[in-house]
Amino acid sequence: MRQFLAVLVSCYLLLAGTFRAQADAFDRVEAVAVTSPAGGVRLNGTLRLPKGGGPFPAVVLLAERGADLSDPNSGSNQLLGSLADYLVNQGIAVLRLHERGQGGSGGSIATTTLAERSADAIAALNYLRTRPQLDVTRLGLIGHGEGGNVALLAGAQPLAPSFVVALAAAGLPGRELLASQPIMYGKVLGDDSTDVQRRRKYRQEQAVALVEAEKLRAHGSNAAQVQTYLDQQHLRQKAAMRRDAESSLKHQRDMLEIVRQTPDNSQAQAILSNMMRQRYPNIAPADVQATVHTLTTPAYRNFLGFDPQLALAQVQCPVLLLQGDEDAEMNAPLNLALLKKGLRRNPRVAEIHYAGLNHALQITSAIAAGMSPPPISLDAPADIRAFIAGQK
């Protein structure tokens, strides 16, 4: 299996390198600046135009919130970077703006609401409409994660895009989505030693069970008896892990409820800090401060009150929904079903779900095998290109 994955990744890297080289050779790169109607904020970005006279279809890429702050090799940046290379190589122009407060753009990402991000996306589309090389009848939005929800919000506006592609977008309300994630504030806090110790304890218990099973065999127990013992140990540990998960979920819901019910940031942060120190006795004070600050930013508060269903009924442009079946950041089938429910009056909605792909459409088996950087699915870019080509 590992040898197969190595061959698979080698093929991916070869193709990705080809797309990158071809895009470099056959596109023109321009620095652009756009003014958003939401606050008159100036946003810097980059437009990549295929060589030739056009008119070309074009897309605006909308990343996960905070992608500008991430490592260039993060999942969201790797996904959108690979997608941009592929689309430019296929004759599709690509515009990506820096988030507010990043890359010379005005404003602050910590205070930017979803409505403001949607207005920024509409401003980017309006800029593309002024370019004579571009086909004004085929100007779309492609968003990943929260960017997918931003694209759908923009699709409900009067100056809507020609089409929307939503990669791993949420169908659940913001509060429910955040509460159900493995660690809602994990991108700030990371792994606390309490959780690390708990996982180490589970691994030690598994090792002890295997040793005891060998002792049972040595003392004459038959295969069925040994298997019964191992099954009992597995069920006992599974129940303990379920209790831990339920406890973590309750703690997360309680923290979010504090944020929702306590508009005063100083008061909310004091309560949240106490809750975190009680649950994570070994947590560093700096981690507590960073976490409670993030949970009480205007952007986070805004997302807590976000319900995707409210705008989906107004989206009438063609929509392509893409989800990886092994998305650990959200329940992919549930969120996809809710998105489809909200879009049920739109006759031009297509969906594709990919087996073996995570939130960033990376191949999970390659990640498990230690491949770095994890390869992005080659199917998704081709499916997106086909969808765009079908918008006549």
PDB file of C-alpha atoms in Angstrom, residues 21-322:
ATOM      1  CA  ALA A  21       5.173  25.333 -15.018  1.00  0.00           C
ATOM      2  CA  GLN A  22       2.515  25.717 -17.689  1.00  0.00           C
ATOM      3  CA  ALA A  23       0.684  28.360 -15.679  1.00  0.00           C
ATOM      4  CA  ASP A  24       3.934  30.294 -15.210  1.00  0.00           C
ATOM      5  CA  ALA A  25       4.611  30.062 -18.926  1.00  0.00           C
ATOM      6  CA  PHE A  26       1.121  30.858 -20.165  1.00  0.00           C
ATOM      7  CA  ASP A  27      -0.371  33.400 -17.775  1.00  0.00           C
ATOM      8  CA  ARG A  28       0.053  37.099 -17.087  1.00  0.00           C
ATOM      9  CA  VAL A  29       0.107  38.241 -13.483  1.00  0.00           C
ATOM     10  CA  GLU A  30      -1.176  41.657 -12.439  1.00  0.00           C
ATOM     11  CA  ALA A  31      -1.366  43.341  -9.043  1.00  0.00           C
ATOM     12  CA  VAL A  32      -4.841  44.784  -8.520  1.00  0.00           C
ATOM     13  CA  ALA A  33      -6.593  46.896  -5.896  1.00  0.00           C
ATOM     14  CA  VAL A  34     -10.328  46.840  -5.232  1.00  0.00           C
ATOM     15  CA  THR A  35     -12.426  49.065  -2.980  1.00  0.00           C
ATOM     16  CA  SER A  36     -15.130  47.253  -1.045  1.00  0.00           C
ATOM     17  CA  PRO A  37     -18.497  48.973  -0.594  1.00  0.00           C
ATOM     18  CA  ALA A  38     -18.487  47.689   3.016  1.00  0.00           C
ATOM     19  CA  GLY A  39     -16.618  50.507   4.728  1.00  0.00           C
ATOM     20  CA  GLY A  40     -14.699  51.650   1.654  1.00  0.00           C
ATOM     21  CA  VAL A  41     -11.845  49.292   2.524  1.00  0.00           C
ATOM     22  CA  ARG A  42      -9.058  48.870  -0.037  1.00  0.00           C
ATOM     23  CA  LEU A  43      -8.200  45.244  -0.823  1.00  0.00           C
ATOM     24  CA  ASN A  44      -5.016  44.194  -2.600  1.00  0.00           C
ATOM     25  CA  GLY A  45      -4.810  41.110  -4.740  1.00  0.00           C
ATOM     26  CA  THR A  46      -3.447  39.335  -7.792  1.00  0.00           C
ATOM     27  CA  LEU A  47      -5.136  38.678 -11.125  1.00  0.00           C
ATOM     28  CA  ARG A  48      -3.797  35.889 -13.307  1.00  0.00           C
ATOM     29  CA  LEU A  49      -4.839  36.058 -16.969  1.00  0.00           C
ATOM     30  CA  PRO A  50      -4.240  33.277 -19.493  1.00  0.00           C
ATOM     31  CA  LYS A  51      -2.239  34.295 -22.553  1.00  0.00           C
ATOM     32  CA  GLY A  52      -4.346  35.262 -25.546  1.00  0.00           C
ATOM     33  CA  GLY A  53      -7.078  37.723 -26.338  1.00  0.00           C
ATOM     34  CA  GLY A  54      -9.994  36.094 -24.558  1.00  0.00           C
ATOM     35  CA  PRO A  55     -12.664  36.671 -23.581  1.00  0.00           C
ATOM     36  CA  PHE A  56     -11.927  34.236 -20.742  1.00  0.00           C
ATOM     37  CA  PRO A  57     -14.197  32.974 -18.004  1.00  0.00           C
ATOM     38  CA  ALA A  58     -12.909  34.103 -14.602  1.00  0.00           C
ATOM     39  CA  VAL A  59     -13.231  33.205 -10.945  1.00  0.00           C
ATOM     40  CA  VAL A  60     -12.568  34.848  -7.600  1.00  0.00           C
ATOM     41  CA  LEU A  61     -11.029  32.511  -5.010  1.00  0.00           C
ATOM     42  CA  LEU A  62     -12.290  32.881  -1.434  1.00  0.00           C
ATOM     43  CA  ALA A  63     -10.218  31.136   1.226  1.00  0.00           C
ATOM     44  CA  GLU A  64     -10.918  29.938   4.740  1.00  0.00           C
ATOM     45  CA  ARG A  65     -10.828  32.794   7.218  1.00  0.00           C
ATOM     46  CA  GLY A  66      -7.246  33.443   8.295  1.00  0.00           C
ATOM     47  CA  ALA A  67      -5.657  31.678   5.317  1.00  0.00           C
ATOM     48  CA  ASP A  68      -3.453  34.737   4.770  1.00  0.00           C
ATOM     49  CA  LEU A  69      -2.031  34.122   8.228  1.00  0.00           C
ATOM     50  CA  SER A  70      -1.317  30.479   7.523  1.00  0.00           C
ATOM     51  CA  ASP A  71       1.716  28.694   6.234  1.00  0.00           C
ATOM     52  CA  PRO A  72       1.744  28.739   2.409  1.00  0.00           C
ATOM     53  CA  ASN A  73       1.651  24.953   2.653  1.00  0.00           C
ATOM     54  CA  SER A  74      -1.513  24.902   4.798  1.00  0.00           C
ATOM     55  CA  GLY A  75      -4.422  22.887   3.464  1.00  0.00           C
ATOM     56  CA  SER A  76      -6.507  25.870   2.332  1.00  0.00           C
ATOM     57  CA  ASN A  77      -3.623  27.667   0.632  1.00  0.00           C
ATOM     58  CA  GLN A  78      -2.355  24.491  -1.003  1.00  0.00           C
ATOM     59  CA  LEU A  79      -5.852  23.720  -2.304  1.00  0.00           C
ATOM     60  CA  LEU A  80      -6.496  27.168  -3.760  1.00  0.00           C
ATOM     61  CA  GLY A  81      -2.947  27.523  -5.080  1.00  0.00           C
ATOM     62  CA  SER A  82      -3.154  24.211  -6.922  1.00  0.00           C
ATOM     63  CA  LEU A  83      -6.612  25.071  -8.201  1.00  0.00           C
ATOM     64  CA  ALA A  84      -5.430  28.473  -9.484  1.00  0.00           C
ATOM     65  CA  ASP A  85      -2.525  26.877 -11.382  1.00  0.00           C
ATOM     66  CA  TYR A  86      -4.830  24.339 -12.973  1.00  0.00           C
ATOM     67  CA  LEU A  87      -7.563  26.803 -13.949  1.00  0.00           C
ATOM     68  CA  VAL A  88      -5.169  29.321 -15.512  1.00  0.00           C
ATOM     69  CA  ASN A  89      -3.650  26.481 -17.498  1.00  0.00           C
ATOM     70  CA  GLN A  90      -7.180  25.657 -18.693  1.00  0.00           C
ATOM     71  CA  GLY A  91      -7.837  29.197 -19.930  1.00  0.00           C
ATOM     72  CA  ILE A  92      -9.686  30.544 -16.889  1.00  0.00           C
ATOM     73  CA  ALA A  93      -8.612  33.808 -15.243  1.00  0.00           C
ATOM     74  CA  VAL A  94      -8.164  33.787 -11.476  1.00  0.00           C
ATOM     75  CA  LEU A  95      -8.392  36.662  -8.971  1.00  0.00           C
ATOM     76  CA  ARG A  96      -7.514  36.300  -5.308  1.00  0.00           C
ATOM     77  CA  LEU A  97      -7.683  39.209  -2.885  1.00  0.00           C
ATOM     78  CA  HIS A  98      -5.845  39.406   0.415  1.00  0.00           C
ATOM     79  CA  GLU A  99      -8.106  39.301   3.424  1.00  0.00           C
ATOM     80  CA  ARG A 100      -8.674  42.488   5.371  1.00  0.00           C
ATOM     81  CA  GLY A 101      -5.602  43.399   7.379  1.00  0.00           C
ATOM     82  CA  GLN A 102      -3.317  41.140   5.323  1.00  0.00           C
ATOM     83  CA  GLY A 103      -1.059  41.703   2.326  1.00  0.00           C
ATOM     84  CA  GLY A 104      -1.534  45.471   2.463  1.00  0.00           C
ATOM     85  CA  SER A 105      -5.342  45.256   2.488  1.00  0.00           C
ATOM     86  CA  GLY A 106      -7.138  47.632   4.849  1.00  0.00           C
ATOM     87  CA  GLY A 107      -9.282  46.691   7.815  1.00  0.00           C
ATOM     88  CA  SER A 108      -8.844  43.749  10.188  1.00  0.00           C
ATOM     89  CA  ILE A 109      -9.779  40.108   9.734  1.00  0.00           C
ATOM     90  CA  ALA A 110     -10.651  39.921  13.448  1.00  0.00           C
ATOM     91  CA  THR A 111     -13.525  42.369  12.958  1.00  0.00           C
ATOM     92  CA  THR A 112     -14.673  41.321   9.484  1.00  0.00           C
ATOM     93  CA  THR A 113     -18.191  39.885   9.363  1.00  0.00           C
ATOM     94  CA  LEU A 114     -19.483  37.392   6.825  1.00  0.00           C
ATOM     95  CA  ALA A 115     -21.606  40.133   5.252  1.00  0.00           C
ATOM     96  CA  GLU A 116     -18.479  42.249   4.783  1.00  0.00           C
ATOM     97  CA  ARG A 117     -16.614  39.334   3.231  1.00  0.00           C
ATOM     98  CA  SER A 118     -19.558  38.850   0.884  1.00  0.00           C
ATOM     99  CA  ALA A 119     -19.415  42.547  -0.067  1.00  0.00           C
ATOM    100  CA  ASP A 120     -15.688  42.156  -0.721  1.00  0.00           C
ATOM    101  CA  ALA A 121     -16.433  39.245  -3.062  1.00  0.00           C
ATOM    102  CA  ILE A 122     -19.030  41.296  -4.958  1.00  0.00           C
ATOM    103  CA  ALA A 123     -16.479  44.113  -5.292  1.00  0.00           C
ATOM    104  CA  ALA A 124     -14.018  41.640  -6.798  1.00  0.00           C
ATOM    105  CA  LEU A 125     -16.662  40.486  -9.294  1.00  0.00           C
ATOM    106  CA  ASN A 126     -17.457  44.072 -10.236  1.00  0.00           C
ATOM    107  CA  TYR A 127     -13.776  44.654 -10.917  1.00  0.00           C
ATOM    108  CA  LEU A 128     -13.687  41.621 -13.218  1.00  0.00           C
ATOM    109  CA  ARG A 129     -16.704  43.002 -15.078  1.00  0.00           C
ATOM    110  CA  THR A 130     -14.598  46.019 -16.101  1.00  0.00           C
ATOM    111  CA  ARG A 131     -11.924  43.902 -17.790  1.00  0.00           C
ATOM    112  CA  PRO A 132     -12.447  43.558 -21.575  1.00  0.00           C
ATOM    113  CA  GLN A 133     -10.445  40.294 -21.705  1.00  0.00           C
ATOM    114  CA  LEU A 134     -13.043  38.557 -19.531  1.00  0.00           C
ATOM    115  CA  ASP A 135     -16.423  37.040 -20.385  1.00  0.00           C
ATOM    116  CA  VAL A 136     -18.940  38.909 -18.221  1.00  0.00           C
ATOM    117  CA  THR A 137     -21.433  36.047 -18.605  1.00  0.00           C
ATOM    118  CA  ARG A 138     -19.032  33.573 -16.937  1.00  0.00           C
ATOM    119  CA  LEU A 139     -17.680  35.257 -13.798  1.00  0.00           C
ATOM    120  CA  GLY A 140     -17.937  33.063 -10.710  1.00  0.00           C
ATOM    121  CA  LEU A 141     -16.903  32.596  -7.109  1.00  0.00           C
ATOM    122  CA  ILE A 142     -15.031  29.579  -5.740  1.00  0.00           C
ATOM    123  CA  GLY A 143     -14.863  29.403  -1.958  1.00  0.00           C
ATOM    124  CA  HIS A 144     -13.305  26.961   0.501  1.00  0.00           C
ATOM    125  CA  GLY A 145     -14.716  26.407   3.991  1.00  0.00           C
ATOM    126  CA  GLU A 146     -16.026  29.720   5.277  1.00  0.00           C
ATOM    127  CA  GLY A 147     -15.092  31.091   1.854  1.00  0.00           C
ATOM    128  CA  GLY A 148     -17.665  28.704   0.386  1.00  0.00           C
ATOM    129  CA  ASN A 149     -20.343  30.193   2.610  1.00  0.00           C
ATOM    130  CA  VAL A 150     -19.206  33.689   1.627  1.00  0.00           C
ATOM    131  CA  ALA A 151     -19.599  32.700  -2.040  1.00  0.00           C
ATOM    132  CA  LEU A 152     -23.134  31.441  -1.383  1.00  0.00           C
ATOM    133  CA  LEU A 153     -24.022  34.641   0.471  1.00  0.00           C
ATOM    134  CA  ALA A 154     -22.784  36.648  -2.519  1.00  0.00           C
ATOM    135  CA  GLY A 155     -24.850  34.389  -4.771  1.00  0.00           C
ATOM    136  CA  ALA A 156     -27.964  35.651  -3.002  1.00  0.00           C
ATOM    137  CA  GLN A 157     -27.166  39.310  -3.793  1.00  0.00           C
ATOM    138  CA  PRO A 158     -28.624  41.376  -6.697  1.00  0.00           C
ATOM    139  CA  LEU A 159     -25.241  41.545  -8.496  1.00  0.00           C
ATOM    140  CA  ALA A 160     -24.760  37.810  -8.136  1.00  0.00           C
ATOM    141  CA  PRO A 161     -21.976  35.806  -9.765  1.00  0.00           C
ATOM    142  CA  SER A 162     -22.662  33.707 -12.845  1.00  0.00           C
ATOM    143  CA  PHE A 163     -21.988  30.601 -10.761  1.00  0.00           C
ATOM    144  CA  VAL A 164     -20.744  29.477  -7.336  1.00  0.00           C
ATOM    145  CA  VAL A 165     -18.480  26.581  -6.385  1.00  0.00           C
ATOM    146  CA  ALA A 166     -18.534  25.828  -2.641  1.00  0.00           C
ATOM    147  CA  LEU A 167     -15.796  23.530  -1.335  1.00  0.00           C
ATOM    148  CA  ALA A 168     -16.490  22.074   2.138  1.00  0.00           C
ATOM    149  CA  ALA A 169     -18.990  24.808   3.023  1.00  0.00           C
ATOM    150  CA  ALA A 170     -21.135  24.629   6.159  1.00  0.00           C
ATOM    151  CA  GLY A 171     -24.851  23.927   6.186  1.00  0.00           C
ATOM    152  CA  LEU A 172     -25.126  24.001   9.979  1.00  0.00           C
ATOM    153  CA  PRO A 173     -25.593  27.276  11.869  1.00  0.00           C
ATOM    154  CA  GLY A 174     -22.267  28.691  13.038  1.00  0.00           C
ATOM    155  CA  ARG A 175     -22.797  27.916  16.721  1.00  0.00           C
ATOM    156  CA  GLU A 176     -23.638  24.262  16.051  1.00  0.00           C
ATOM    157  CA  LEU A 177     -20.750  23.863  13.611  1.00  0.00           C
ATOM    158  CA  LEU A 178     -18.181  25.281  16.041  1.00  0.00           C
ATOM    159  CA  ALA A 179     -19.490  23.259  18.974  1.00  0.00           C
ATOM    160  CA  SER A 180     -19.316  20.006  17.002  1.00  0.00           C
ATOM    161  CA  GLN A 181     -15.746  20.458  15.776  1.00  0.00           C
ATOM    162  CA  PRO A 182     -13.063  18.302  17.476  1.00  0.00           C
ATOM    163  CA  ILE A 183     -11.680  21.378  19.278  1.00  0.00           C
ATOM    164  CA  MET A 184     -13.522  24.540  18.376  1.00  0.00           C
ATOM    165  CA  TYR A 185     -10.566  26.705  19.316  1.00  0.00           C
ATOM    166  CA  GLY A 186      -7.892  24.216  18.284  1.00  0.00           C
ATOM    167  CA  LYS A 187      -6.274  26.552  15.768  1.00  0.00           C
ATOM    168  CA  VAL A 188      -5.424  28.817  18.695  1.00  0.00           C
ATOM    169  CA  LEU A 189      -4.895  26.397  21.542  1.00  0.00           C
ATOM    170  CA  GLY A 190      -3.554  23.306  19.830  1.00  0.00           C
ATOM    171  CA  ASP A 191      -3.124  20.150  21.931  1.00  0.00           C
ATOM    172  CA  ASP A 192      -3.249  20.749  25.657  1.00  0.00           C
ATOM    173  CA  SER A 193      -1.191  18.348  27.775  1.00  0.00           C
ATOM    174  CA  THR A 194      -4.386  17.055  29.416  1.00  0.00           C
ATOM    175  CA  ASP A 195      -5.658  15.736  26.085  1.00  0.00           C
ATOM    176  CA  VAL A 196      -2.222  14.401  25.164  1.00  0.00           C
ATOM    177  CA  GLN A 197      -2.051  12.470  28.440  1.00  0.00           C
ATOM    178  CA  ARG A 198      -5.530  11.071  27.888  1.00  0.00           C
ATOM    179  CA  ARG A 199      -4.601   9.746  24.437  1.00  0.00           C
ATOM    180  CA  ARG A 200      -1.364   8.313  25.844  1.00  0.00           C
ATOM    181  CA  LYS A 201      -3.392   6.533  28.527  1.00  0.00           C
ATOM    182  CA  TYR A 202      -5.613   4.964  25.851  1.00  0.00           C
ATOM    183  CA  ARG A 203      -2.578   3.720  23.915  1.00  0.00           C
ATOM    184  CA  GLN A 204      -1.080   2.258  27.103  1.00  0.00           C
ATOM    185  CA  GLU A 205      -4.332   0.455  27.894  1.00  0.00           C
ATOM    186  CA  GLN A 206      -4.357  -1.032  24.398  1.00  0.00           C
ATOM    187  CA  ALA A 207      -0.788  -2.276  24.864  1.00  0.00           C
ATOM    188  CA  VAL A 208      -1.633  -3.779  28.273  1.00  0.00           C
ATOM    189  CA  ALA A 209      -4.645  -5.580  26.773  1.00  0.00           C
ATOM    190  CA  LEU A 210      -2.441  -7.163  24.097  1.00  0.00           C
ATOM    191  CA  VAL A 211       0.044  -8.335  26.749  1.00  0.00           C
ATOM    192  CA  GLU A 212      -2.757  -9.851  28.815  1.00  0.00           C
ATOM    193  CA  ALA A 213      -4.117 -11.587  25.715  1.00  0.00           C
ATOM    194  CA  GLU A 214      -0.735 -13.227  25.189  1.00  0.00           C
ATOM    195  CA  LYS A 215      -0.752 -14.399  28.818  1.00  0.00           C
ATOM    196  CA  LEU A 216      -4.205 -15.919  28.334  1.00  0.00           C
ATOM    197  CA  ARG A 217      -2.946 -17.843  25.309  1.00  0.00           C
ATOM    198  CA  ALA A 218       0.089 -19.041  27.231  1.00  0.00           C
ATOM    199  CA  HIS A 219      -2.148 -20.371  30.014  1.00  0.00           C
ATOM    200  CA  GLY A 220      -4.309 -22.385  27.653  1.00  0.00           C
ATOM    201  CA  SER A 221      -7.136 -20.055  26.673  1.00  0.00           C
ATOM    202  CA  ASN A 222      -8.486 -20.788  23.217  1.00  0.00           C
ATOM    203  CA  ALA A 223      -8.771 -18.236  20.386  1.00  0.00           C
ATOM    204  CA  ALA A 224     -12.450 -17.496  21.111  1.00  0.00           C
ATOM    205  CA  GLN A 225     -11.741 -16.761  24.779  1.00  0.00           C
ATOM    206  CA  VAL A 226      -8.856 -14.464  23.913  1.00  0.00           C
ATOM    207  CA  GLN A 227     -10.937 -12.618  21.347  1.00  0.00           C
ATOM    208  CA  THR A 228     -13.777 -12.216  23.851  1.00  0.00           C
ATOM    209  CA  TYR A 229     -11.340 -10.627  26.300  1.00  0.00           C
ATOM    210  CA  LEU A 230      -9.985  -8.241  23.631  1.00  0.00           C
ATOM    211  CA  ASP A 231     -13.510  -7.310  22.535  1.00  0.00           C
ATOM    212  CA  GLN A 232     -14.477  -6.527  26.133  1.00  0.00           C
ATOM    213  CA  GLN A 233     -11.423  -4.291  26.575  1.00  0.00           C
ATOM    214  CA  HIS A 234     -12.165  -2.541  23.290  1.00  0.00           C
ATOM    215  CA  LEU A 235     -15.783  -1.864  24.259  1.00  0.00           C
ATOM    216  CA  ARG A 236     -14.720  -0.574  27.677  1.00  0.00           C
ATOM    217  CA  GLN A 237     -12.224   1.835  26.146  1.00  0.00           C
ATOM    218  CA  LYS A 238     -14.668   2.898  23.426  1.00  0.00           C
ATOM    219  CA  ALA A 239     -17.207   3.809  26.116  1.00  0.00           C
ATOM    220  CA  ALA A 240     -14.575   5.847  27.972  1.00  0.00           C
ATOM    221  CA  MET A 241     -13.620   7.680  24.790  1.00  0.00           C
ATOM    222  CA  ARG A 242     -17.279   8.409  24.072  1.00  0.00           C
ATOM    223  CA  ARG A 243     -17.685   9.885  27.560  1.00  0.00           C
ATOM    224  CA  ASP A 244     -14.608  12.054  26.992  1.00  0.00           C
ATOM    225  CA  ALA A 245     -15.985  13.260  23.650  1.00  0.00           C
ATOM    226  CA  GLU A 246     -19.373  14.063  25.204  1.00  0.00           C
ATOM    227  CA  SER A 247     -17.672  15.950  28.029  1.00  0.00           C
ATOM    228  CA  SER A 248     -15.586  17.937  25.539  1.00  0.00           C
ATOM    229  CA  LEU A 249     -18.660  18.746  23.451  1.00  0.00           C
ATOM    230  CA  LYS A 250     -20.569  19.945  26.524  1.00  0.00           C
ATOM    231  CA  HIS A 251     -17.632  22.110  27.566  1.00  0.00           C
ATOM    232  CA  GLN A 252     -17.442  23.646  24.103  1.00  0.00           C
ATOM    233  CA  ARG A 253     -21.180  24.325  23.981  1.00  0.00           C
ATOM    234  CA  ASP A 254     -21.037  25.920  27.438  1.00  0.00           C
ATOM    235  CA  MET A 255     -18.194  28.205  26.363  1.00  0.00           C
ATOM    236  CA  LEU A 256     -20.025  29.267  23.220  1.00  0.00           C
ATOM    237  CA  GLU A 257     -23.146  29.973  25.259  1.00  0.00           C
ATOM    238  CA  ILE A 258     -21.099  32.247  27.514  1.00  0.00           C
ATOM    239  CA  VAL A 259     -19.887  34.165  24.467  1.00  0.00           C
ATOM    240  CA  ARG A 260     -23.418  34.408  23.091  1.00  0.00           C
ATOM    241  CA  GLN A 261     -24.992  35.595  26.329  1.00  0.00           C
ATOM    242  CA  THR A 262     -22.208  37.930  27.495  1.00  0.00           C
ATOM    243  CA  PRO A 263     -21.765  40.914  25.154  1.00  0.00           C
ATOM    244  CA  ASP A 264     -19.192  42.551  27.427  1.00  0.00           C
ATOM    245  CA  ASN A 265     -15.818  41.197  26.281  1.00  0.00           C
ATOM    246  CA  SER A 266     -13.996  41.708  29.580  1.00  0.00           C
ATOM    247  CA  GLN A 267     -16.661  39.815  31.500  1.00  0.00           C
ATOM    248  CA  ALA A 268     -16.885  37.041  28.893  1.00  0.00           C
ATOM    249  CA  GLN A 269     -13.102  36.619  28.777  1.00  0.00           C
ATOM    250  CA  ALA A 270     -12.884  36.355  32.580  1.00  0.00           C
ATOM    251  CA  ILE A 271     -15.500  33.579  32.655  1.00  0.00           C
ATOM    252  CA  LEU A 272     -13.970  31.743  29.700  1.00  0.00           C
ATOM    253  CA  SER A 273     -10.473  31.929  31.212  1.00  0.00           C
ATOM    254  CA  ASN A 274     -11.744  30.333  34.417  1.00  0.00           C
ATOM    255  CA  MET A 275     -13.551  27.588  32.472  1.00  0.00           C
ATOM    256  CA  MET A 276     -10.429  26.765  30.474  1.00  0.00           C
ATOM    257  CA  ARG A 277      -8.138  26.647  33.503  1.00  0.00           C
ATOM    258  CA  GLN A 278     -10.556  24.300  35.268  1.00  0.00           C
ATOM    259  CA  ARG A 279     -10.682  21.896  32.340  1.00  0.00           C
ATOM    260  CA  TYR A 280      -7.008  22.249  31.357  1.00  0.00           C
ATOM    261  CA  PRO A 281      -5.042  22.746  34.594  1.00  0.00           C
ATOM    262  CA  ASN A 282      -1.694  22.723  32.802  1.00  0.00           C
ATOM    263  CA  ILE A 283      -2.590  25.222  30.117  1.00  0.00           C
ATOM    264  CA  ALA A 284      -0.163  28.109  29.615  1.00  0.00           C
ATOM    265  CA  PRO A 285      -1.538  31.563  30.491  1.00  0.00           C
ATOM    266  CA  ALA A 286      -0.585  32.855  27.040  1.00  0.00           C
ATOM    267  CA  ASP A 287      -2.699  30.120  25.428  1.00  0.00           C
ATOM    268  CA  VAL A 288      -5.659  31.029  27.624  1.00  0.00           C
ATOM    269  CA  GLN A 289      -5.338  34.694  26.698  1.00  0.00           C
ATOM    270  CA  ALA A 290      -5.019  34.001  22.963  1.00  0.00           C
ATOM    271  CA  THR A 291      -7.989  31.634  22.982  1.00  0.00           C
ATOM    272  CA  VAL A 292     -10.455  33.807  24.894  1.00  0.00           C
ATOM    273  CA  HIS A 293      -9.442  36.790  22.766  1.00  0.00           C
ATOM    274  CA  THR A 294     -10.261  34.874  19.570  1.00  0.00           C
ATOM    275  CA  LEU A 295     -13.587  33.617  20.948  1.00  0.00           C
ATOM    276  CA  THR A 296     -14.722  37.172  21.676  1.00  0.00           C
ATOM    277  CA  THR A 297     -13.617  38.920  18.484  1.00  0.00           C
ATOM    278  CA  PRO A 298     -16.400  40.542  16.429  1.00  0.00           C
ATOM    279  CA  ALA A 299     -15.738  38.051  13.623  1.00  0.00           C
ATOM    280  CA  TYR A 300     -16.142  35.036  15.909  1.00  0.00           C
ATOM    281  CA  ARG A 301     -19.272  36.486  17.511  1.00  0.00           C
ATOM    282  CA  ASN A 302     -20.680  37.145  14.053  1.00  0.00           C
ATOM    283  CA  PHE A 303     -20.081  33.547  12.963  1.00  0.00           C
ATOM    284  CA  LEU A 304     -21.806  32.252  16.106  1.00  0.00           C
ATOM    285  CA  GLY A 305     -25.004  33.951  14.924  1.00  0.00           C
ATOM    286  CA  PHE A 306     -24.675  32.877  11.293  1.00  0.00           C
ATOM    287  CA  ASP A 307     -27.332  30.607   9.788  1.00  0.00           C
ATOM    288  CA  PRO A 308     -26.585  29.571   6.169  1.00  0.00           C
ATOM    289  CA  GLN A 309     -30.208  28.616   5.561  1.00  0.00           C
ATOM    290  CA  LEU A 310     -31.411  32.223   5.662  1.00  0.00           C
ATOM    291  CA  ALA A 311     -29.739  33.204   2.366  1.00  0.00           C
ATOM    292  CA  LEU A 312     -29.651  29.909   0.467  1.00  0.00           C
ATOM    293  CA  ALA A 313     -33.221  30.224  -0.793  1.00  0.00           C
ATOM    294  CA  GLN A 314     -32.210  33.434  -2.588  1.00  0.00           C
ATOM    295  CA  VAL A 315     -29.368  31.798  -4.551  1.00  0.00           C
ATOM    296  CA  GLN A 316     -30.576  31.271  -8.122  1.00  0.00           C
ATOM    297  CA  CYS A 317     -27.283  30.994 -10.033  1.00  0.00           C
ATOM    298  CA  PRO A 318     -25.780  27.557 -10.803  1.00  0.00           C
ATOM    299  CA  VAL A 319     -24.077  26.019  -7.756  1.00  0.00           C
ATOM    300  CA  LEU A 320     -21.567  23.179  -7.437  1.00  0.00           C
ATOM    301  CA  LEU A 321     -21.151  21.698  -3.940  1.00  0.00           C
ATOM    302  CA  LEU A 322     -17.995  19.671  -3.251  1.00  0.00           C
TER     303      LEU A 322
END
